[in-house]
PDB file of C-alpha atoms in Angstrom:
ATOM      1  CA  MET A 907       6.094   7.090   1.513  1.00 36.00           C
ATOM      2  CA  SER A 908       7.603   9.026  -1.170  1.00 38.00           C
ATOM      3  CA  ALA A 909       5.906  13.068  -1.201  1.00 44.00           C
ATOM      4  CA  GLN A 910       5.387  12.633  -4.827  1.00 73.00           C
ATOM      5  CA  HIS A 911       3.193  10.523  -3.863  1.00 91.00           C
ATOM      6  CA  LYS A 912       0.279  11.202  -1.514  1.00 96.00           C
ATOM      7  CA  ALA A 913      -2.215   9.195   0.004  1.00 97.00           C
ATOM      8  CA  VAL A 914      -5.784  10.637  -1.438  1.00 97.00           C
ATOM      9  CA  GLY A 915      -6.375  11.890   2.275  1.00 97.00           C
ATOM     10  CA  ASP A 916      -4.183  13.403   2.260  1.00 97.00           C
ATOM     11  CA  MET A 917      -4.849  15.884  -0.792  1.00 97.00           C
ATOM     12  CA  ARG A 918      -4.996  19.841   0.054  1.00 96.00           C
ATOM     13  CA  LEU A 919      -6.648  22.333  -1.920  1.00 96.00           C
ATOM     14  CA  GLY A 920      -4.421  23.884  -4.017  1.00 96.00           C
ATOM     15  CA  ASP A 921      -2.763  19.490  -5.187  1.00 96.00           C
ATOM     16  CA  HIS A 922      -2.981  17.994  -8.972  1.00 97.00           C
ATOM     17  CA  LEU A 923      -1.872  14.790  -9.140  1.00 97.00           C
ATOM     18  CA  CYS A 924      -2.848  11.975 -11.545  1.00 97.00           C
ATOM     19  CA  LEU A 925      -4.080   9.243 -11.055  1.00 97.00           C
ATOM     20  CA  PHE A 926      -2.175   6.427 -12.861  1.00 96.00           C
ATOM     21  CA  PHE A 927      -4.177   2.789 -13.145  1.00 94.00           C
ATOM     22  CA  ASP A 928      -4.292  -1.100 -14.294  1.00 91.00           C
ATOM     23  CA  ASN A 929      -6.369  -1.861 -11.611  1.00 91.00           C
ATOM     24  CA  ASP A 930     -10.479  -0.369 -11.758  1.00 92.00           C
ATOM     25  CA  GLU A 931     -11.099  -1.794  -7.592  1.00 92.00           C
ATOM     26  CA  GLU A 932      -7.870   0.751  -6.700  1.00 94.00           C
ATOM     27  CA  ARG A 933      -9.217   3.213  -9.016  1.00 95.00           C
ATOM     28  CA  ARG A 934     -12.787   3.127  -7.628  1.00 95.00           C
ATOM     29  CA  SER A 935     -10.793   2.677  -4.203  1.00 94.00           C
ATOM     30  CA  ILE A 936      -9.515   6.182  -4.157  1.00 96.00           C
ATOM     31  CA  MET A 937     -12.130   8.301  -6.807  1.00 96.00           C
ATOM     32  CA  ALA A 938     -14.545   7.225  -3.826  1.00 95.00           C
ATOM     33  CA  ASP A 939     -12.960   8.655  -0.725  1.00 95.00           C
ATOM     34  CA  TYR A 940     -12.050  11.017  -2.772  1.00 97.00           C
ATOM     35  CA  VAL A 941     -15.632  11.995  -3.478  1.00 97.00           C
ATOM     36  CA  ARG A 942     -16.763  11.214   0.366  1.00 95.00           C
ATOM     37  CA  ASP A 943     -13.925  13.613   1.602  1.00 96.00           C
ATOM     38  CA  GLY A 944     -15.384  16.411  -0.776  1.00 97.00           C
ATOM     39  CA  VAL A 945     -18.786  15.910  -0.086  1.00 96.00           C
ATOM     40  CA  ARG A 946     -18.200  15.713   4.034  1.00 96.00           C
ATOM     41  CA  ALA A 947     -15.177  18.685   3.796  1.00 97.00           C
ATOM     42  CA  GLY A 948     -18.294  20.950   2.184  1.00 97.00           C
ATOM     43  CA  HIS A 949     -16.597  20.890  -1.185  1.00 98.00           C
ATOM     44  CA  LYS A 950     -18.415  21.251  -4.523  1.00 98.00           C
ATOM     45  CA  VAL A 951     -17.543  18.105  -6.052  1.00 98.00           C
ATOM     46  CA  ILE A 952     -17.409  17.531 -10.158  1.00 97.00           C
ATOM     47  CA  TYR A 953     -16.416  15.043 -11.762  1.00 97.00           C
ATOM     48  CA  ILE A 954     -16.176  14.623 -15.237  1.00 96.00           C
ATOM     49  CA  SER A 955     -16.818  11.524 -16.630  1.00 95.00           C
ATOM     50  CA  ASP A 956     -15.441  10.156 -19.631  1.00 91.00           C
ATOM     51  CA  ALA A 957     -19.175   9.284 -21.529  1.00 83.00           C
ATOM     52  CA  VAL A 958     -21.570   7.308 -18.040  1.00 88.00           C
ATOM     53  CA  GLY A 959     -23.706   9.577 -17.806  1.00 88.00           C
ATOM     54  CA  ALA A 960     -24.439  10.300 -13.184  1.00 91.00           C
ATOM     55  CA  PRO A 961     -26.830   7.146 -12.561  1.00 91.00           C
ATOM     56  CA  ASP A 962     -23.862   4.982 -13.488  1.00 92.00           C
ATOM     57  CA  VAL A 963     -20.886   6.608 -11.407  1.00 94.00           C
ATOM     58  CA  LEU A 964     -22.466   7.110  -9.122  1.00 93.00           C
ATOM     59  CA  GLY A 965     -23.672   3.208  -8.559  1.00 91.00           C
ATOM     60  CA  TRP A 966     -19.503   2.416 -10.458  1.00 91.00           C
ATOM     61  CA  LEU A 967     -18.442   5.021  -7.217  1.00 92.00           C
ATOM     62  CA  LEU A 968     -20.533   2.638  -4.090  1.00 88.00           C
ATOM     63  CA  GLY A 969     -20.025  -1.024  -5.417  1.00 81.00           C
ATOM     64  CA  GLU A 970     -21.311  -2.919  -3.293  1.00 60.00           C
ATOM     65  CA  GLU A 971     -21.759  -0.256  -0.159  1.00 55.00           C
ATOM     66  CA  ARG A 972     -25.281   0.761  -0.532  1.00 47.00           C
ATOM     67  CA  ALA A 973     -25.914   1.774   2.934  1.00 43.00           C
ATOM     68  CA  VAL A 974     -24.829   5.312   4.957  1.00 45.00           C
ATOM     69  CA  PRO A 975     -21.934   6.232   2.433  1.00 59.00           C
ATOM     70  CA  GLY A 976     -24.771   5.376  -0.338  1.00 75.00           C
ATOM     71  CA  ALA A 977     -27.308   7.592   1.251  1.00 85.00           C
ATOM     72  CA  GLU A 978     -24.928  10.479   1.582  1.00 90.00           C
ATOM     73  CA  LEU A 979     -23.905  10.701  -1.624  1.00 92.00           C
ATOM     74  CA  THR A 980     -26.957  10.195  -3.194  1.00 92.00           C
ATOM     75  CA  GLU A 981     -28.237  12.986  -1.362  1.00 94.00           C
ATOM     76  CA  ALA A 982     -25.293  15.068  -2.669  1.00 95.00           C
ATOM     77  CA  MET A 983     -25.463  14.069  -5.514  1.00 94.00           C
ATOM     78  CA  GLU A 984     -28.942  15.588  -5.720  1.00 94.00           C
ATOM     79  CA  ALA A 985     -28.951  18.428  -3.478  1.00 95.00           C
ATOM     80  CA  GLY A 986     -25.599  19.879  -6.509  1.00 95.00           C
ATOM     81  CA  HIS A 987     -23.300  19.148  -3.768  1.00 96.00           C
ATOM     82  CA  PHE A 988     -21.303  16.665  -6.233  1.00 97.00           C
ATOM     83  CA  VAL A 989     -22.691  16.562  -9.999  1.00 96.00           C
ATOM     84  CA  VAL A 990     -20.994  14.342 -13.326  1.00 96.00           C
ATOM     85  CA  ARG A 991     -20.518  15.859 -16.527  1.00 94.00           C
ATOM     86  CA  THR A 992     -19.281  13.831 -19.604  1.00 94.00           C
ATOM     87  CA  ALA A 993     -16.141  14.968 -21.481  1.00 93.00           C
ATOM     88  CA  GLU A 994     -17.599  15.530 -24.492  1.00 91.00           C
ATOM     89  CA  GLU A 995     -20.746  17.995 -22.503  1.00 89.00           C
ATOM     90  CA  THR A 996     -18.005  19.758 -20.489  1.00 91.00           C
ATOM     91  CA  PHE A 997     -15.202  20.463 -23.245  1.00 90.00           C
ATOM     92  CA  LEU A 998     -16.609  20.166 -26.089  1.00 87.00           C
ATOM     93  CA  ALA A 999     -19.625  22.869 -25.702  1.00 80.00           C
ATOM     94  CA  SER A1000     -17.735  24.847 -28.942  1.00 84.00           C
ATOM     95  CA  GLY A1001     -17.034  21.985 -31.136  1.00 87.00           C
ATOM     96  CA  ARG A1002     -13.121  21.049 -30.337  1.00 92.00           C
ATOM     97  CA  PHE A1003     -10.951  21.311 -27.824  1.00 94.00           C
ATOM     98  CA  ASP A1004      -9.843  24.255 -26.642  1.00 94.00           C
ATOM     99  CA  PRO A1005      -7.219  24.610 -23.955  1.00 94.00           C
ATOM    100  CA  ARG A1006      -8.242  27.729 -22.415  1.00 94.00           C
ATOM    101  CA  GLU A1007     -10.933  28.273 -22.906  1.00 93.00           C
ATOM    102  CA  SER A1008     -11.623  24.773 -20.586  1.00 93.00           C
ATOM    103  CA  LEU A1009      -8.883  26.587 -18.219  1.00 93.00           C
ATOM    104  CA  GLU A1010     -11.789  29.326 -18.165  1.00 93.00           C
ATOM    105  CA  LEU A1011     -14.662  27.222 -17.770  1.00 91.00           C
ATOM    106  CA  MET A1012     -12.977  25.813 -14.084  1.00 92.00           C
ATOM    107  CA  ALA A1013     -11.944  29.170 -13.244  1.00 93.00           C
ATOM    108  CA  THR A1014     -16.047  30.004 -13.400  1.00 94.00           C
ATOM    109  CA  GLU A1015     -17.307  26.893 -11.992  1.00 94.00           C
ATOM    110  CA  ILE A1016     -14.956  26.632  -8.847  1.00 95.00           C
ATOM    111  CA  ASP A1017     -15.346  31.063  -8.865  1.00 95.00           C
ATOM    112  CA  LEU A1018     -19.223  29.995  -8.122  1.00 96.00           C
ATOM    113  CA  ALA A1019     -19.454  27.616  -6.719  1.00 97.00           C
ATOM    114  CA  LEU A1020     -17.348  29.693  -3.665  1.00 97.00           C
ATOM    115  CA  VAL A1021     -19.576  32.086  -4.033  1.00 97.00           C
ATOM    116  CA  GLN A1022     -21.840  29.885  -2.988  1.00 96.00           C
ATOM    117  CA  GLY A1023     -20.850  29.047   0.296  1.00 97.00           C
ATOM    118  CA  TYR A1024     -19.232  25.523  -0.041  1.00 97.00           C
ATOM    119  CA  ARG A1025     -15.332  25.809   1.957  1.00 97.00           C
ATOM    120  CA  GLY A1026     -13.547  24.449  -2.124  1.00 97.00           C
ATOM    121  CA  VAL A1027     -13.743  23.188  -5.035  1.00 98.00           C
ATOM    122  CA  ARG A1028     -12.854  18.797  -6.125  1.00 98.00           C
ATOM    123  CA  ILE A1029     -11.980  18.628  -9.374  1.00 97.00           C
ATOM    124  CA  ALA A1030     -12.019  14.784 -11.110  1.00 97.00           C
ATOM    125  CA  GLY A1031     -11.847  13.936 -14.928  1.00 96.00           C
ATOM    126  CA  GLU A1032     -11.384  10.911 -16.973  1.00 96.00           C
ATOM    127  CA  ALA A1033      -8.924  11.248 -19.506  1.00 94.00           C
ATOM    128  CA  ARG A1034      -9.265   8.559 -21.894  1.00 93.00           C
ATOM    129  CA  PHE A1035     -11.377  11.506 -24.452  1.00 92.00           C
ATOM    130  CA  SER A1036      -8.272  13.025 -25.531  1.00 93.00           C
ATOM    131  CA  LEU A1037      -7.043   9.989 -27.312  1.00 93.00           C
ATOM    132  CA  ARG A1038     -10.574  10.338 -29.373  1.00 89.00           C
ATOM    133  CA  ARG A1039      -9.128  12.562 -31.532  1.00 90.00           C
ATOM    134  CA  TRP A1040     -11.654  15.011 -31.335  1.00 91.00           C
ATOM    135  CA  PRO A1041     -10.900  18.156 -32.609  1.00 94.00           C
ATOM    136  CA  GLY A1042      -8.578  20.002 -30.791  1.00 94.00           C
ATOM    137  CA  THR A1043      -7.566  16.717 -27.876  1.00 93.00           C
ATOM    138  CA  ASP A1044      -4.402  16.574 -29.370  1.00 94.00           C
ATOM    139  CA  GLN A1045      -3.333  19.520 -27.703  1.00 95.00           C
ATOM    140  CA  HIS A1046      -4.542  17.441 -24.052  1.00 95.00           C
ATOM    141  CA  GLY A1047      -1.111  17.657 -22.758  1.00 94.00           C
ATOM    142  CA  ASP A1048      -0.424  22.196 -22.990  1.00 95.00           C
ATOM    143  CA  PHE A1049      -3.864  21.204 -21.174  1.00 95.00           C
ATOM    144  CA  GLU A1050      -2.648  19.644 -18.434  1.00 96.00           C
ATOM    145  CA  ARG A1051       0.474  21.878 -17.962  1.00 95.00           C
ATOM    146  CA  MET A1052      -1.493  24.974 -18.204  1.00 94.00           C
ATOM    147  CA  LEU A1053      -3.806  23.983 -15.446  1.00 94.00           C
ATOM    148  CA  ASP A1054      -0.321  22.909 -13.346  1.00 94.00           C
ATOM    149  CA  GLU A1055       0.793  26.914 -13.218  1.00 92.00           C
ATOM    150  CA  VAL A1056      -2.822  27.237 -12.443  1.00 91.00           C
ATOM    151  CA  PHE A1057      -2.851  24.890  -9.195  1.00 92.00           C
ATOM    152  CA  MET A1058       0.565  26.808  -9.105  1.00 88.00           C
ATOM    153  CA  THR A1059      -0.466  29.227  -7.749  1.00 82.00           C
ATOM    154  CA  ASP A1060      -1.335  30.850  -4.096  1.00 71.00           C
ATOM    155  CA  ASP A1061      -4.586  29.968  -2.678  1.00 83.00           C
ATOM    156  CA  LEU A1062      -6.735  28.638  -4.833  1.00 91.00           C
ATOM    157  CA  LYS A1063      -8.816  26.667  -2.900  1.00 95.00           C
ATOM    158  CA  ALA A1064      -9.178  23.403  -5.356  1.00 96.00           C
ATOM    159  CA  MET A1065      -7.696  20.176  -6.146  1.00 97.00           C
ATOM    160  CA  ALA A1066      -8.023  17.957  -8.979  1.00 97.00           C
ATOM    161  CA  ILE A1067      -6.871  14.493  -9.875  1.00 98.00           C
ATOM    162  CA  CYS A1068      -6.419  13.201 -13.558  1.00 97.00           C
ATOM    163  CA  GLN A1069      -7.783   9.521 -14.517  1.00 97.00           C
ATOM    164  CA  PHE A1070      -5.017   8.237 -16.281  1.00 97.00           C
ATOM    165  CA  ASP A1071      -5.681   4.051 -17.668  1.00 95.00           C
ATOM    166  CA  ARG A1072      -2.279   2.200 -18.635  1.00 94.00           C
ATOM    167  CA  ARG A1073      -4.080  -0.046 -21.140  1.00 93.00           C
ATOM    168  CA  TRP A1074      -4.771   3.180 -22.980  1.00 94.00           C
ATOM    169  CA  PHE A1075      -2.336   5.267 -22.890  1.00 95.00           C
ATOM    170  CA  GLY A1076       1.606   4.080 -23.987  1.00 93.00           C
ATOM    171  CA  ALA A1077       4.466   4.584 -21.688  1.00 94.00           C
ATOM    172  CA  ALA A1078       6.021   7.782 -23.059  1.00 95.00           C
ATOM    173  CA  ARG A1079       2.392   9.505 -22.931  1.00 94.00           C
ATOM    174  CA  LEU A1080       2.367   9.435 -19.174  1.00 95.00           C
ATOM    175  CA  ALA A1081       5.923  10.588 -18.371  1.00 95.00           C
ATOM    176  CA  ASP A1082       4.688  13.158 -19.715  1.00 95.00           C
ATOM    177  CA  LEU A1083       1.510  13.617 -18.199  1.00 95.00           C
ATOM    178  CA  GLU A1084       3.165  12.596 -15.016  1.00 95.00           C
ATOM    179  CA  SER A1085       5.567  15.644 -15.206  1.00 95.00           C
ATOM    180  CA  CYS A1086       2.109  18.363 -15.432  1.00 95.00           C
ATOM    181  CA  HIS A1087       1.049  16.947 -12.298  1.00 96.00           C
ATOM    182  CA  MET A1088       2.305  17.910  -9.048  1.00 96.00           C
ATOM    183  CA  GLY A1089       2.792  13.798  -7.896  1.00 96.00           C
ATOM    184  CA  ARG A1090       0.444  10.875  -8.321  1.00 97.00           C
ATOM    185  CA  VAL A1091      -2.466   9.757  -5.551  1.00 98.00           C
ATOM    186  CA  ARG A1092      -2.445   6.950  -4.183  1.00 97.00           C
ATOM    187  CA  VAL A1093      -5.086   4.480  -2.341  1.00 96.00           C
ATOM    188  CA  ASN A1094      -5.314   5.305   1.692  1.00 97.00           C
ATOM    189  CA  ASP A1095      -3.688   3.065   3.832  1.00 97.00           C
ATOM    190  CA  TYR A1096      -5.225   1.075   5.967  1.00 96.00           C
ATOM    191  CA  HIS A1097      -2.584   1.840   9.259  1.00 97.00           C
ATOM    192  CA  ASP A1098      -0.021   3.653   9.548  1.00 97.00           C
ATOM    193  CA  ASP A1099       1.541   4.097  13.061  1.00 97.00           C
ATOM    194  CA  GLY A1100       5.052   5.706  11.872  1.00 96.00           C
ATOM    195  CA  THR A1101       6.704   2.292  12.668  1.00 98.00           C
ATOM    196  CA  LEU A1102       3.967  -0.773  10.729  1.00 98.00           C
ATOM    197  CA  ARG A1103       1.970   0.923   7.415  1.00 97.00           C
ATOM    198  CA  ILE A1104      -0.618  -0.938   6.047  1.00 97.00           C
ATOM    199  CA  THR A1105      -1.921  -0.414   2.003  1.00 96.00           C
ATOM    200  CA  PRO A1106      -3.965  -2.039   0.867  1.00 94.00           C
ATOM    201  CA  ILE A1107      -3.435  -4.105  -2.559  1.00 94.00           C
ATOM    202  CA  PHE A1108      -5.645  -5.187  -5.416  1.00 90.00           C
ATOM    203  CA  GLY A1109      -4.476  -7.549  -8.021  1.00 82.00           C
ATOM    204  CA  PRO A1110      -4.656  -9.538  -5.930  1.00 85.00           C
ATOM    205  CA  PRO A1111      -6.407  -8.315  -3.027  1.00 89.00           C
ATOM    206  CA  GLY A1112      -4.775  -8.083  -0.145  1.00 91.00           C
ATOM    207  CA  ALA A1113      -2.110  -5.629   1.492  1.00 94.00           C
ATOM    208  CA  GLU A1114       1.356  -4.634   1.350  1.00 96.00           C
ATOM    209  CA  LEU A1115       2.969  -4.705   4.826  1.00 97.00           C
ATOM    210  CA  ALA A1116       5.924  -2.128   5.181  1.00 97.00           C
ATOM    211  CA  GLY A1117       7.742  -1.325   8.278  1.00 98.00           C
ATOM    212  CA  VAL A1118       7.861  -3.509  11.965  1.00 98.00           C
ATOM    213  CA  ILE A1119       5.322  -5.414  13.573  1.00 98.00           C
ATOM    214  CA  ASP A1120       5.891  -6.706  16.946  1.00 97.00           C
ATOM    215  CA  ALA A1121       3.973  -6.752  20.723  1.00 97.00           C
ATOM    216  CA  ALA A1122       3.102  -3.213  20.417  1.00 97.00           C
ATOM    217  CA  THR A1123       1.819  -2.720  16.343  1.00 98.00           C
ATOM    218  CA  ARG A1124       1.203  -6.883  16.057  1.00 97.00           C
ATOM    219  CA  PRO A1125      -2.537  -5.391  17.669  1.00 97.00           C
ATOM    220  CA  ALA A1126      -2.713  -2.843  14.615  1.00 97.00           C
ATOM    221  CA  ALA A1127      -1.577  -5.467  12.375  1.00 96.00           C
ATOM    222  CA  GLU A1128      -4.135  -7.817  13.676  1.00 94.00           C
ATOM    223  CA  ARG A1129      -7.344  -5.691  13.195  1.00 93.00           C
ATOM    224  CA  VAL A1130      -6.254  -4.867   9.537  1.00 93.00           C
ATOM    225  CA  LEU A1131      -5.716  -8.672   8.542  1.00 90.00           C
ATOM    226  CA  GLU A1132      -9.232  -9.607  10.460  1.00 87.00           C
ATOM    227  CA  SER A1133     -10.961  -6.551   8.483  1.00 85.00           C
ATOM    228  CA  ILE A1134     -10.505  -7.758   5.493  1.00 83.00           C
ATOM    229  CA  SER A1135      -9.857 -11.730   6.187  1.00 69.00           C
ATOM    230  CA  THR A1136     -14.062 -12.480   5.248  1.00 62.00           C
ATOM    231  CA  ARG A1137     -12.859 -11.794   1.268  1.00 60.00           C
ATOM    232  CA  THR A1138     -13.089 -15.405  -0.725  1.00 58.00           C
ATOM    233  CA  GLY A1139     -10.364 -16.519  -2.325  1.00 72.00           C
ATOM    234  CA  LEU A1140      -6.706 -15.887  -2.199  1.00 81.00           C
ATOM    235  CA  LEU A1141      -5.767 -13.331   0.188  1.00 87.00           C
ATOM    236  CA  CYS A1142      -2.084 -11.540  -0.103  1.00 90.00           C
ATOM    237  CA  LEU A1143       0.458 -10.170   2.159  1.00 94.00           C
ATOM    238  CA  ASP A1144       3.329  -8.209   0.375  1.00 96.00           C
ATOM    239  CA  LEU A1145       6.213  -8.702   2.755  1.00 97.00           C
ATOM    240  CA  GLY A1146       8.841  -6.756   1.545  1.00 96.00           C
ATOM    241  CA  GLY A1147       8.276  -3.867   3.110  1.00 96.00           C
ATOM    242  CA  LEU A1148       9.416  -5.273   6.734  1.00 97.00           C
ATOM    243  CA  THR A1149      11.946  -4.746   8.012  1.00 97.00           C
ATOM    244  CA  ASP A1150      11.512  -7.252  11.779  1.00 96.00           C
ATOM    245  CA  CYS A1151       9.452  -9.691  12.764  1.00 96.00           C
ATOM    246  CA  ASP A1152       8.576 -11.479  15.718  1.00 95.00           C
ATOM    247  CA  GLU A1153       7.250 -15.207  16.751  1.00 93.00           C
ATOM    248  CA  GLY A1154       4.089 -13.976  17.344  1.00 94.00           C
ATOM    249  CA  GLY A1155       3.821 -11.348  14.751  1.00 95.00           C
ATOM    250  CA  LEU A1156       4.720 -15.312  12.206  1.00 94.00           C
ATOM    251  CA  ARG A1157       1.498 -16.683  13.506  1.00 91.00           C
ATOM    252  CA  LEU A1158      -0.215 -13.161  12.576  1.00 92.00           C
ATOM    253  CA  LEU A1159       0.322 -13.951   9.339  1.00 92.00           C
ATOM    254  CA  THR A1160      -0.103 -16.881   8.517  1.00 87.00           C
ATOM    255  CA  ARG A1161      -3.210 -16.853   9.942  1.00 79.00           C
ATOM    256  CA  ALA A1162      -1.781 -19.948  12.469  1.00 48.00           C
ATOM    257  CA  ASP A1163      -4.342 -19.205  15.169  1.00 48.00           C
ATOM    258  CA  ARG A1164      -6.908 -18.441  12.576  1.00 55.00           C
ATOM    259  CA  PRO A1165      -9.334 -22.132  12.077  1.00 52.00           C
ATOM    260  CA  ASP A1166     -12.610 -19.690  10.397  1.00 56.00           C
ATOM    261  CA  LEU A1167     -11.184 -18.984   7.640  1.00 57.00           C
ATOM    262  CA  GLY A1168     -12.264 -21.828   5.689  1.00 59.00           C
ATOM    263  CA  PRO A1169     -10.647 -24.621   3.841  1.00 61.00           C
ATOM    264  CA  ASP A1170     -10.562 -22.881   0.341  1.00 64.00           C
ATOM    265  CA  ARG A1171      -8.989 -20.016   1.540  1.00 68.00           C
ATOM    266  CA  GLY A1172      -5.066 -19.450  -0.309  1.00 81.00           C
ATOM    267  CA  LEU A1173      -2.832 -17.131   1.570  1.00 86.00           C
ATOM    268  CA  LEU A1174       0.509 -15.929  -0.291  1.00 89.00           C
ATOM    269  CA  LEU A1175       2.977 -14.366   1.315  1.00 93.00           C
ATOM    270  CA  ARG A1176       4.655 -12.295  -0.944  1.00 94.00           C
ATOM    271  CA  ALA A1177       8.655 -10.542  -1.379  1.00 95.00           C
ATOM    272  CA  VAL A1178       9.245 -12.154   2.656  1.00 95.00           C
ATOM    273  CA  PRO A1179      12.770 -10.675   3.251  1.00 95.00           C
ATOM    274  CA  PRO A1180      15.123 -13.435   3.314  1.00 93.00           C
ATOM    275  CA  VAL A1181      15.934 -13.196   7.360  1.00 93.00           C
ATOM    276  CA  ILE A1182      11.320 -13.054   7.261  1.00 94.00           C
ATOM    277  CA  ALA A1183      11.374 -15.970   4.666  1.00 92.00           C
ATOM    278  CA  GLU A1184      13.892 -18.229   7.385  1.00 92.00           C
ATOM    279  CA  ARG A1185      12.666 -17.145  10.381  1.00 92.00           C
ATOM    280  CA  LEU A1186       9.189 -18.105   9.066  1.00 90.00           C
ATOM    281  CA  ARG A1187      10.540 -22.167   7.593  1.00 88.00           C
ATOM    282  CA  SER A1188      12.235 -22.958  10.975  1.00 90.00           C
ATOM    283  CA  SER A1189       9.408 -22.390  12.742  1.00 87.00           C
ATOM    284  CA  GLY A1190       7.277 -24.769  10.328  1.00 84.00           C
ATOM    285  CA  LEU A1191       4.596 -22.493   9.309  1.00 82.00           C
ATOM    286  CA  VAL A1192       4.814 -21.894   6.032  1.00 77.00           C
ATOM    287  CA  ALA A1193       3.946 -25.980   5.827  1.00 73.00           C
ATOM    288  CA  LEU A1194       0.867 -24.834   7.137  1.00 74.00           C
ATOM    289  CA  PRO A1195      -2.776 -25.753   4.296  1.00 74.00           C
ATOM    290  CA  GLY A1196      -3.103 -22.730   2.086  1.00 76.00           C
ATOM    291  CA  VAL A1197       0.583 -20.637   2.692  1.00 83.00           C
ATOM    292  CA  SER A1198       2.965 -20.209   0.108  1.00 85.00           C
ATOM    293  CA  VAL A1199       5.798 -17.659   0.090  1.00 88.00           C
ATOM    294  CA  GLU A1200       7.350 -16.198  -2.468  1.00 87.00           C
ATOM    295  CA  ASP A1201      10.755 -14.925  -1.456  1.00 83.00           C
ATOM    296  CA  ALA A1202      12.167 -11.723  -2.190  1.00 80.00           C
ATOM    297  CA  PRO A1203      13.815 -11.008  -5.364  1.00 79.00           C
ATOM    298  CA  GLY A1204      17.448 -10.653  -5.345  1.00 65.00           C
TER     299      GLY A1204
END
């Protein structure tokens, strides 16, 4: 994976990354990991929402996970380790958005958190407020450039993710905003051992596989696929990055040995490389009920 696209779990203090999304579940997955990792690392976590308050942000982050992780984040919020503020109360306290005032506010927040004993500060900001035509929001791009310069300084004990919804921001604006960040953040991998990488995808839900499936990597692949196989409906496996796959791997991918998945299950093998597609067809595995194959383009 390019250095320009860093997994959220690999972020370090000093990182200023952007998240471009058009899938709310992917965004939630990234932000939930970011917040949880921060709480566990002893960081102060500051979430700047576009408009909604703390209870709604917390509920959204937790999704269906209401057990231990839910208690962990709820306790962190009650203790002030994880705070949520709206963009309006954060950036428009003086009645208009001022890039320098906003930077000074963030610097004060970071300094205060470090004095309080936190090991660092994590900032997460929803950027849709910049499209609301509030006074001064036309300078939002200047703010991002100035913020990036601050994060490039040595030994800054903070990191940040700026969130941009592709459904709201145009392509030219996003390209300009990306240039104001050190790179993009992406979802954590399910698995990466240097030979096989498996990464979540969300539209449709499933996983992207890259590398080699053989006797050595097949057990890890099986563990991951079993962990996501409880979903109903269509499961998509994007095989565009696979360079080789043995017979056992082919059977695993097509679920030939998993009759418990039920009659309502659909499996889409997407972007299948030509060599692997030919092996699937010659083995007869693509004839299994519910299995669809889309060859790699070209």
